[in-house]
Amino acid sequence: MTLLPPTPPAAAPHTKRRTVAELSHDFRLANGRLARRVRQEQAENELTGGQFSALGAVFRLGPMTLSALSEEERVTPPSMNRTVNALVQAGLVDRAGSAEDGRKVILTVTPAGLALVKETRRRRDDWIAKRILRLTPEQRQVLAAATDIMKELTDS
Amino acid sequence: MTLLPPTPPAAAPHTKRRTVAELSHDFRLANGRLARRVRQEQAENELTGGQFSALGAVFRLGPMTLSALSEEERVTPPSMNRTVNALVQAGLVDRAGSAEDGRKVILTVTPAGLALVKETRRRRDDWIAKRILRLTPEQRQVLAAATDIMKELTDS
DNA sequence: TATTGTTATACTCTATAACTATA
DNA sequence: TATAGTTATAGAGTATAACAATA
């Protein structure tokens, strides 16, 4: 099965012809390698991957219970409890009992946690922004269009 | 800083305008989420992430020593030694002494390891291929062009 | 009784330090 | 001596099972 129309669109005239199978393979590898490379930028952070991911979830979703967070992060409550202990001890997350339901605890991001999330997010964006600045406007346009398509792929 | 020329290219006319900063952030997130989603397809595999990654490296690079593999995978020799032990015990990798240098061991992928790598690779490709098949030819062309740009970003 | 969170315990993966065999 | 690999041991992160507190 061929992929491209006889005359390729103007946005990327030099792209080689690929079958869907070839495109799937090449695109998947390029996506995975780039994601891995971006994630390496996190290594400078003092938090582990799981800790930063949990902190980011509380930041993104707002105050939430331990169970909700453990479900969101796909780990068991005891595992998340340990992760949260580390975040609380580091002063990045606040753990408070719920007023309505005494069994629950409410987790919120502290100002220090907020600052760490923002600083890390900025550093990761910077890494890729520095490279995107070197691209041509046409290449940036391709990435912008690809971004929307990738969201579609992820959600479908 | 604006990103798009006054008249957007034909390949993706509906893409919204973004600054480089916005594009960097959106693209990074879309890339990371898609990679994570693809990686979830691996969960059906009986190997851990590190084990499959090491197996894939030996498959990709051919017979190699333990040190070379540990450097390639960015882990210490003792850590890789344990990973390799698991792969050898599972019959996926063969460990043999080097003829030239008695200190070295040469790791090779067994036929069973080869089959596992190919089967897993096919399954992951299939997941994304199924979704790429639903795209328009223009969208596929964008992904093809984006693939080349993403390689450039990773390597630069 | 059911739910929420925590503690006890174990297993895996990673690391550093120390050891063995070979160059 | 230096290098390649292995073993010993420890720390971090995950899990299941058992427990405590509350609804």
CSV table of C-alpha atoms (C1' of nucleotides) in Angstrom, one decimal:
chain,number,residue,atom,x,y,z
A,1,MET,CA,0.0,0.0,0.0
A,2,THR,CA,1.5,3.4,-1.0
A,3,LEU,CA,1.0,6.3,1.2
A,4,LEU,CA,1.6,9.5,-0.7
A,5,PRO,CA,-0.3,11.2,-3.4
A,6,PRO,CA,1.5,11.6,-6.8
A,7,THR,CA,2.5,15.2,-5.9
A,8,PRO,CA,3.4,15.7,-2.3
A,9,PRO,CA,2.0,18.7,-0.5
A,10,ALA,CA,4.2,21.8,-0.2
A,11,ALA,CA,4.8,21.6,3.5
A,12,ALA,CA,7.4,18.9,3.3
A,13,PRO,CA,8.4,18.1,-0.3
A,14,HIS,CA,11.5,16.1,0.6
A,15,THR,CA,9.9,13.4,2.8
A,16,LYS,CA,10.5,9.9,1.4
A,17,ARG,CA,7.7,7.7,0.4
A,18,ARG,CA,6.6,5.2,3.1
A,19,THR,CA,4.0,2.5,3.3
A,20,VAL,CA,1.7,2.8,6.3
A,21,ALA,CA,3.6,-0.1,7.9
A,22,GLU,CA,6.9,1.8,7.4
A,23,LEU,CA,5.4,5.0,8.6
A,24,SER,CA,4.0,3.4,11.7
A,25,HIS,CA,7.3,1.9,12.6
A,26,ASP,CA,9.5,4.9,11.8
A,27,PHE,CA,7.1,7.3,13.5
A,28,ARG,CA,6.7,5.1,16.6
A,29,LEU,CA,10.5,4.9,17.0
A,30,ALA,CA,11.0,8.6,16.5
A,31,ASN,CA,8.3,9.4,19.0
A,32,GLY,CA,9.7,7.1,21.6
A,33,ARG,CA,13.3,8.2,21.2
A,34,LEU,CA,12.4,11.9,21.4
A,35,ALA,CA,10.2,11.3,24.5
A,36,ARG,CA,13.1,9.4,26.1
A,37,ARG,CA,15.5,12.2,25.3
A,38,VAL,CA,13.2,14.8,26.7
A,39,ARG,CA,12.8,12.8,29.9
A,40,GLN,CA,16.5,12.7,30.4
A,41,GLU,CA,16.3,16.4,31.0
A,42,GLN,CA,14.5,15.6,34.2
A,43,ALA,CA,17.5,13.7,35.6
A,44,GLU,CA,18.8,17.0,37.1
A,45,ASN,CA,15.7,17.1,39.3
A,46,GLU,CA,16.1,15.7,42.8
A,47,LEU,CA,12.7,13.9,42.6
A,48,THR,CA,12.3,10.4,41.2
A,49,GLY,CA,10.1,9.9,38.2
A,50,GLY,CA,7.2,8.5,40.2
A,51,GLN,CA,7.4,11.3,42.7
A,52,PHE,CA,7.4,14.0,40.1
A,53,SER,CA,4.6,12.4,38.2
A,54,ALA,CA,2.4,12.3,41.4
A,55,LEU,CA,3.3,15.9,42.2
A,56,GLY,CA,2.3,16.9,38.6
A,57,ALA,CA,-1.0,15.0,39.0
A,58,VAL,CA,-2.0,16.9,42.1
A,59,PHE,CA,-0.9,20.1,40.5
A,60,ARG,CA,-2.9,19.4,37.3
A,61,LEU,CA,-6.0,18.0,39.0
A,62,GLY,CA,-6.1,20.1,42.2
A,63,PRO,CA,-6.6,19.0,45.8
A,64,MET,CA,-7.5,15.3,45.8
A,65,THR,CA,-7.6,12.2,48.1
A,66,LEU,CA,-4.9,9.5,48.3
A,67,SER,CA,-7.2,6.9,46.6
A,68,ALA,CA,-7.9,9.3,43.7
A,69,LEU,CA,-4.2,10.0,43.2
A,70,SER,CA,-3.3,6.3,43.3
A,71,GLU,CA,-5.9,5.5,40.7
A,72,GLU,CA,-4.8,8.4,38.5
A,73,GLU,CA,-1.2,7.2,38.7
A,74,ARG,CA,-2.1,3.5,38.4
A,75,VAL,CA,-0.4,2.4,41.5
A,76,THR,CA,-1.8,0.8,44.7
A,77,PRO,CA,-2.7,3.0,47.7
A,78,PRO,CA,0.2,1.7,49.8
A,79,SER,CA,2.7,2.5,47.0
A,80,MET,CA,1.2,6.0,46.6
A,81,ASN,CA,1.2,6.5,50.3
A,82,ARG,CA,5.0,6.0,50.3
A,83,THR,CA,5.4,8.4,47.4
A,84,VAL,CA,3.2,11.0,49.1
A,85,ASN,CA,5.2,10.6,52.3
A,86,ALA,CA,8.4,11.6,50.4
A,87,LEU,CA,6.6,14.6,48.8
A,88,VAL,CA,5.2,15.7,52.2
A,89,GLN,CA,8.6,15.3,53.9
A,90,ALA,CA,10.1,17.4,51.0
A,91,GLY,CA,7.6,20.1,51.7
A,92,LEU,CA,6.1,19.8,48.2
A,93,VAL,CA,2.7,18.5,49.1
A,94,ASP,CA,0.4,19.1,52.1
A,95,ARG,CA,-1.6,16.3,53.6
A,96,ALA,CA,-4.7,17.3,55.6
A,97,GLY,CA,-7.7,15.4,57.0
A,98,SER,CA,-11.0,15.9,55.2
A,99,ALA,CA,-13.6,17.9,57.2
A,100,GLU,CA,-16.5,16.0,55.7
A,101,ASP,CA,-15.2,12.5,55.9
A,102,GLY,CA,-12.7,11.7,58.6
A,103,ARG,CA,-11.3,8.7,56.7
A,104,LYS,CA,-10.1,10.7,53.8
A,105,VAL,CA,-7.0,12.9,53.5
A,106,ILE,CA,-6.7,15.8,51.1
A,107,LEU,CA,-3.5,16.3,49.2
A,108,THR,CA,-2.6,19.8,47.9
A,109,VAL,CA,0.5,21.2,46.3
A,110,THR,CA,2.5,23.6,48.5
A,111,PRO,CA,4.0,26.9,47.1
A,112,ALA,CA,7.4,25.1,47.0
A,113,GLY,CA,5.8,22.2,45.0
A,114,LEU,CA,4.2,24.6,42.7
A,115,ALA,CA,7.5,26.3,42.1
A,116,LEU,CA,9.2,23.0,41.4
A,117,VAL,CA,6.6,21.9,38.9
A,118,LYS,CA,6.8,25.2,37.0
A,119,GLU,CA,10.5,25.3,37.0
A,120,THR,CA,10.8,21.7,35.7
A,121,ARG,CA,8.1,22.3,33.1
A,122,ARG,CA,9.9,25.3,31.9
A,123,ARG,CA,13.3,23.5,31.7
A,124,ARG,CA,11.8,20.7,29.6
A,125,ASP,CA,10.0,23.2,27.3
A,126,ASP,CA,13.2,25.1,26.9
A,127,TRP,CA,15.1,22.0,25.7
A,128,ILE,CA,12.8,21.4,22.8
A,129,ALA,CA,12.1,25.1,22.2
A,130,LYS,CA,15.8,25.7,21.6
A,131,ARG,CA,15.7,23.1,18.9
A,132,ILE,CA,12.5,24.2,17.4
A,133,LEU,CA,13.9,27.7,17.0
A,134,ARG,CA,16.5,26.2,14.6
A,135,LEU,CA,13.8,24.8,12.3
A,136,THR,CA,12.3,26.5,9.3
A,137,PRO,CA,8.8,28.0,9.5
A,138,GLU,CA,7.6,25.2,7.3
A,139,GLN,CA,9.1,22.6,9.6
A,140,ARG,CA,7.4,24.3,12.6
A,141,GLN,CA,4.1,24.2,10.8
A,142,VAL,CA,4.5,20.5,10.3
A,143,LEU,CA,5.2,20.0,14.0
A,144,ALA,CA,2.2,22.1,14.8
A,145,ALA,CA,-0.1,20.0,12.6
A,146,ALA,CA,1.5,16.8,13.9
A,147,THR,CA,0.8,17.9,17.4
A,148,ASP,CA,-2.9,17.9,16.7
A,149,ILE,CA,-2.7,14.5,14.9
A,150,MET,CA,-0.8,13.0,17.8
A,151,LYS,CA,-3.4,14.0,20.2
A,152,GLU,CA,-6.0,12.4,18.0
A,153,LEU,CA,-3.9,9.2,17.9
A,154,THR,CA,-3.5,9.1,21.7
A,155,ASP,CA,-7.2,9.6,22.3
A,156,SER,CA,-8.6,7.3,19.7
B,1,MET,CA,6.8,35.7,18.2
B,2,THR,CA,4.3,34.4,15.7
B,3,LEU,CA,4.9,31.1,14.0
B,4,LEU,CA,2.8,30.7,10.8
B,5,PRO,CA,3.1,32.5,7.5
B,6,PRO,CA,0.1,34.6,6.5
B,7,THR,CA,-1.3,31.7,4.3
B,8,PRO,CA,-0.8,28.3,5.9
B,9,PRO,CA,0.5,25.4,3.8
B,10,ALA,CA,-2.0,23.1,2.2
B,11,ALA,CA,-1.0,20.1,4.4
B,12,ALA,CA,-2.8,21.2,7.5
B,13,PRO,CA,-5.0,24.3,7.0
B,14,HIS,CA,-6.8,24.0,10.3
B,15,THR,CA,-3.9,24.1,12.6
B,16,LYS,CA,-4.2,26.9,15.1
B,17,ARG,CA,-1.5,29.6,15.4
B,18,ARG,CA,1.0,29.0,18.1
B,19,THR,CA,4.1,30.8,19.4
B,20,VAL,CA,7.3,28.8,19.5
B,21,ALA,CA,6.8,28.6,23.3
B,22,GLU,CA,3.3,27.3,22.9
B,23,LEU,CA,4.3,24.9,20.2
B,24,SER,CA,7.2,23.6,22.3
B,25,HIS,CA,4.9,22.9,25.2
B,26,ASP,CA,2.0,21.4,23.2
B,27,PHE,CA,4.3,19.3,21.1
B,28,ARG,CA,6.3,18.0,24.0
B,29,LEU,CA,3.1,17.0,25.9
B,30,ALA,CA,1.5,15.3,22.8
B,31,ASN,CA,4.8,13.5,22.1
B,32,GLY,CA,5.2,12.3,25.7
B,33,ARG,CA,1.6,11.2,26.1
B,34,LEU,CA,1.6,9.2,22.8
B,35,ALA,CA,4.9,7.5,23.7
B,36,ARG,CA,3.4,6.6,27.1
B,37,ARG,CA,0.3,5.2,25.5
B,38,VAL,CA,2.3,3.1,23.0
B,39,ARG,CA,4.5,1.8,25.9
B,40,GLN,CA,1.3,0.6,27.6
B,41,GLU,CA,0.9,-2.0,24.8
B,42,GLN,CA,4.1,-3.6,26.2
B,43,ALA,CA,2.4,-4.5,29.5
B,44,GLU,CA,1.1,-7.8,28.0
B,45,ASN,CA,4.8,-8.8,27.6
B,46,GLU,CA,6.3,-11.0,30.3
B,47,LEU,CA,9.5,-9.0,30.3
B,48,THR,CA,10.2,-5.9,32.3
B,49,GLY,CA,11.0,-2.6,30.6
B,50,GLY,CA,14.7,-2.9,31.3
B,51,GLN,CA,14.9,-6.5,30.1
B,52,PHE,CA,13.1,-5.8,26.9
B,53,SER,CA,15.2,-2.7,26.2
B,54,ALA,CA,18.4,-4.7,26.8
B,55,LEU,CA,17.2,-7.5,24.6
B,56,GLY,CA,16.3,-5.0,21.9
B,57,ALA,CA,19.8,-3.4,22.1
B,58,VAL,CA,21.5,-6.8,21.6
B,59,PHE,CA,19.1,-7.4,18.7
B,60,ARG,CA,19.8,-4.0,17.2
B,61,LEU,CA,23.5,-3.9,17.6
B,62,GLY,CA,24.4,-7.5,17.2
B,63,PRO,CA,26.7,-9.7,19.5
B,64,MET,CA,28.3,-7.5,22.1
B,65,THR,CA,30.0,-7.6,25.5
B,66,LEU,CA,28.4,-6.9,28.9
B,67,SER,CA,30.3,-3.6,29.3
B,68,ALA,CA,29.2,-2.4,25.9
B,69,LEU,CA,25.6,-3.3,26.6
B,70,SER,CA,25.7,-1.6,30.0
B,71,GLU,CA,27.0,1.5,28.5
B,72,GLU,CA,24.5,1.5,25.7
B,73,GLU,CA,21.7,1.1,28.2
B,74,ARG,CA,23.2,3.6,30.7
B,75,VAL,CA,23.2,1.2,33.6
B,76,THR,CA,26.2,-0.1,35.6
B,77,PRO,CA,27.7,-3.5,34.7
B,78,PRO,CA,26.4,-5.2,37.9
B,79,SER,CA,22.9,-4.0,37.1
B,80,MET,CA,23.1,-5.1,33.5
B,81,ASN,CA,24.6,-8.4,34.7
B,82,ARG,CA,21.4,-9.1,36.6
B,83,THR,CA,19.3,-8.2,33.7
B,84,VAL,CA,21.3,-10.4,31.4
B,85,ASN,CA,21.0,-13.3,33.9
B,86,ALA,CA,17.2,-13.0,33.6
B,87,LEU,CA,17.4,-13.0,29.8
B,88,VAL,CA,19.8,-15.9,29.7
B,89,GLN,CA,17.6,-17.9,32.1
B,90,ALA,CA,14.6,-17.1,29.9
B,91,GLY,CA,16.4,-18.5,26.9
B,92,LEU,CA,16.3,-15.2,25.1
B,93,VAL,CA,20.0,-14.3,25.1
B,94,ASP,CA,23.1,-16.5,24.9
B,95,ARG,CA,26.2,-15.7,27.0
B,96,ALA,CA,29.5,-17.1,25.8
B,97,GLY,CA,33.2,-16.5,26.6
B,98,SER,CA,35.2,-14.6,24.1
B,99,ALA,CA,37.8,-16.6,22.2
B,100,GLU,CA,40.3,-13.7,21.9
B,101,ASP,CA,40.0,-12.2,25.4
B,102,GLY,CA,39.1,-14.6,28.2
B,103,ARG,CA,37.8,-11.8,30.4
B,104,LYS,CA,35.0,-10.9,28.0
B,105,VAL,CA,31.7,-12.5,27.5
B,106,ILE,CA,29.8,-12.2,24.2
B,107,LEU,CA,26.0,-11.8,24.3
B,108,THR,CA,23.9,-12.9,21.4
B,109,VAL,CA,20.1,-13.0,20.9
B,110,THR,CA,18.8,-16.6,20.6
B,111,PRO,CA,16.1,-17.6,18.1
B,112,ALA,CA,13.5,-17.4,20.9
B,113,GLY,CA,14.7,-13.9,21.7
B,114,LEU,CA,14.6,-12.9,18.1
B,115,ALA,CA,11.0,-14.1,17.8
B,116,LEU,CA,10.0,-12.2,21.0
B,117,VAL,CA,11.6,-9.0,19.7
B,118,LYS,CA,9.8,-9.3,16.3
B,119,GLU,CA,6.5,-10.2,17.8
B,120,THR,CA,6.6,-7.3,20.3
B,121,ARG,CA,7.7,-4.8,17.7
B,122,ARG,CA,4.9,-6.0,15.4
B,123,ARG,CA,2.3,-5.6,18.1
B,124,ARG,CA,3.4,-2.0,18.9
B,125,ASP,CA,3.6,-1.1,15.2
B,126,ASP,CA,0.1,-2.6,14.8
B,127,TRP,CA,-1.4,-0.4,17.6
B,128,ILE,CA,-0.3,2.8,15.9
B,129,ALA,CA,-0.8,1.5,12.3
B,130,LYS,CA,-4.4,0.8,13.1
B,131,ARG,CA,-4.9,4.4,14.0
B,132,ILE,CA,-2.8,5.8,11.2
B,133,LEU,CA,-5.0,3.9,8.7
B,134,ARG,CA,-7.9,6.1,9.9
B,135,LEU,CA,-6.1,9.3,9.0
B,136,THR,CA,-6.4,11.2,5.7
B,137,PRO,CA,-3.5,10.9,3.2
B,138,GLU,CA,-2.7,14.6,4.1
B,139,GLN,CA,-2.5,13.7,7.8
B,140,ARG,CA,-0.2,10.8,7.0
B,141,GLN,CA,2.0,13.0,5.0
B,142,VAL,CA,2.3,15.4,8.0
B,143,LEU,CA,3.3,12.5,10.2
B,144,ALA,CA,5.9,11.3,7.7
B,145,ALA,CA,7.4,14.8,7.5
B,146,ALA,CA,7.2,15.1,11.3
B,147,THR,CA,9.0,11.8,11.7
B,148,ASP,CA,12.1,13.2,9.9
B,149,ILE,CA,11.9,16.4,11.9
B,150,MET,CA,11.6,14.5,15.2
B,151,LYS,CA,14.7,12.5,14.4
B,152,GLU,CA,16.5,15.8,13.7
B,153,LEU,CA,15.4,17.2,17.1
B,154,THR,CA,16.5,14.0,18.9
B,155,ASP,CA,19.9,14.0,17.4
B,156,SER,CA,20.7,17.8,17.6
C,1,DT,C1',-20.3,-4.1,56.8
C,2,DA,C1',-17.9,-1.2,53.5
C,3,DT,C1',-14.5,2.3,52.6
C,4,DT,C1',-10.1,5.0,53.4
C,5,DG,C1',-5.8,5.1,54.7
C,6,DT,C1',-1.7,3.0,56.9
C,7,DT,C1',1.7,-0.5,58.5
C,8,DA,C1',4.2,-5.0,57.8
C,9,DT,C1',6.6,-7.5,54.7
C,10,DA,C1',8.5,-9.1,50.4
C,11,DC,C1',10.2,-8.8,45.6
C,12,DT,C1',12.5,-6.3,41.7
C,13,DC,C1',15.7,-3.1,39.9
C,14,DT,C1',19.1,-0.1,40.7
C,15,DA,C1',23.5,1.3,42.7
C,16,DT,C1',28.5,1.1,45.1
C,17,DA,C1',32.1,-1.7,47.0
C,18,DA,C1',34.8,-5.7,47.0
C,19,DC,C1',36.4,-9.8,44.7
C,20,DT,C1',38.1,-13.1,40.8
C,21,DA,C1',40.1,-14.0,36.5
C,22,DT,C1',42.6,-12.5,32.6
C,23,DA,C1',45.6,-9.2,29.8
D,1,DT,C1',48.6,-2.8,37.1
D,2,DA,C1',44.5,-2.4,34.5
D,3,DT,C1',40.3,-4.4,32.6
D,4,DA,C1',36.0,-7.4,32.3
D,5,DG,C1',32.9,-9.6,34.8
D,6,DT,C1',30.7,-11.2,39.1
D,7,DT,C1',29.2,-11.4,43.9
D,8,DA,C1',27.7,-9.0,48.2
D,9,DT,C1',25.0,-5.7,50.0
D,10,DA,C1',22.0,-1.7,50.4
D,11,DG,C1',18.3,1.7,48.9
D,12,DA,C1',14.2,2.9,46.3
D,13,DG,C1',9.8,1.6,44.4
D,14,DT,C1',6.5,-1.6,43.7
D,15,DA,C1',3.1,-5.1,45.4
D,16,DT,C1',-0.1,-8.1,48.6
D,17,DA,C1',-1.9,-8.9,53.2
D,18,DA,C1',-3.3,-7.3,57.5
D,19,DC,C1',-4.8,-3.6,60.5
D,20,DA,C1',-7.1,0.9,62.3
D,21,DA,C1',-10.4,4.4,61.9
D,22,DT,C1',-14.6,6.1,60.1
D,23,DA,C1',-19.1,6.0,57.5
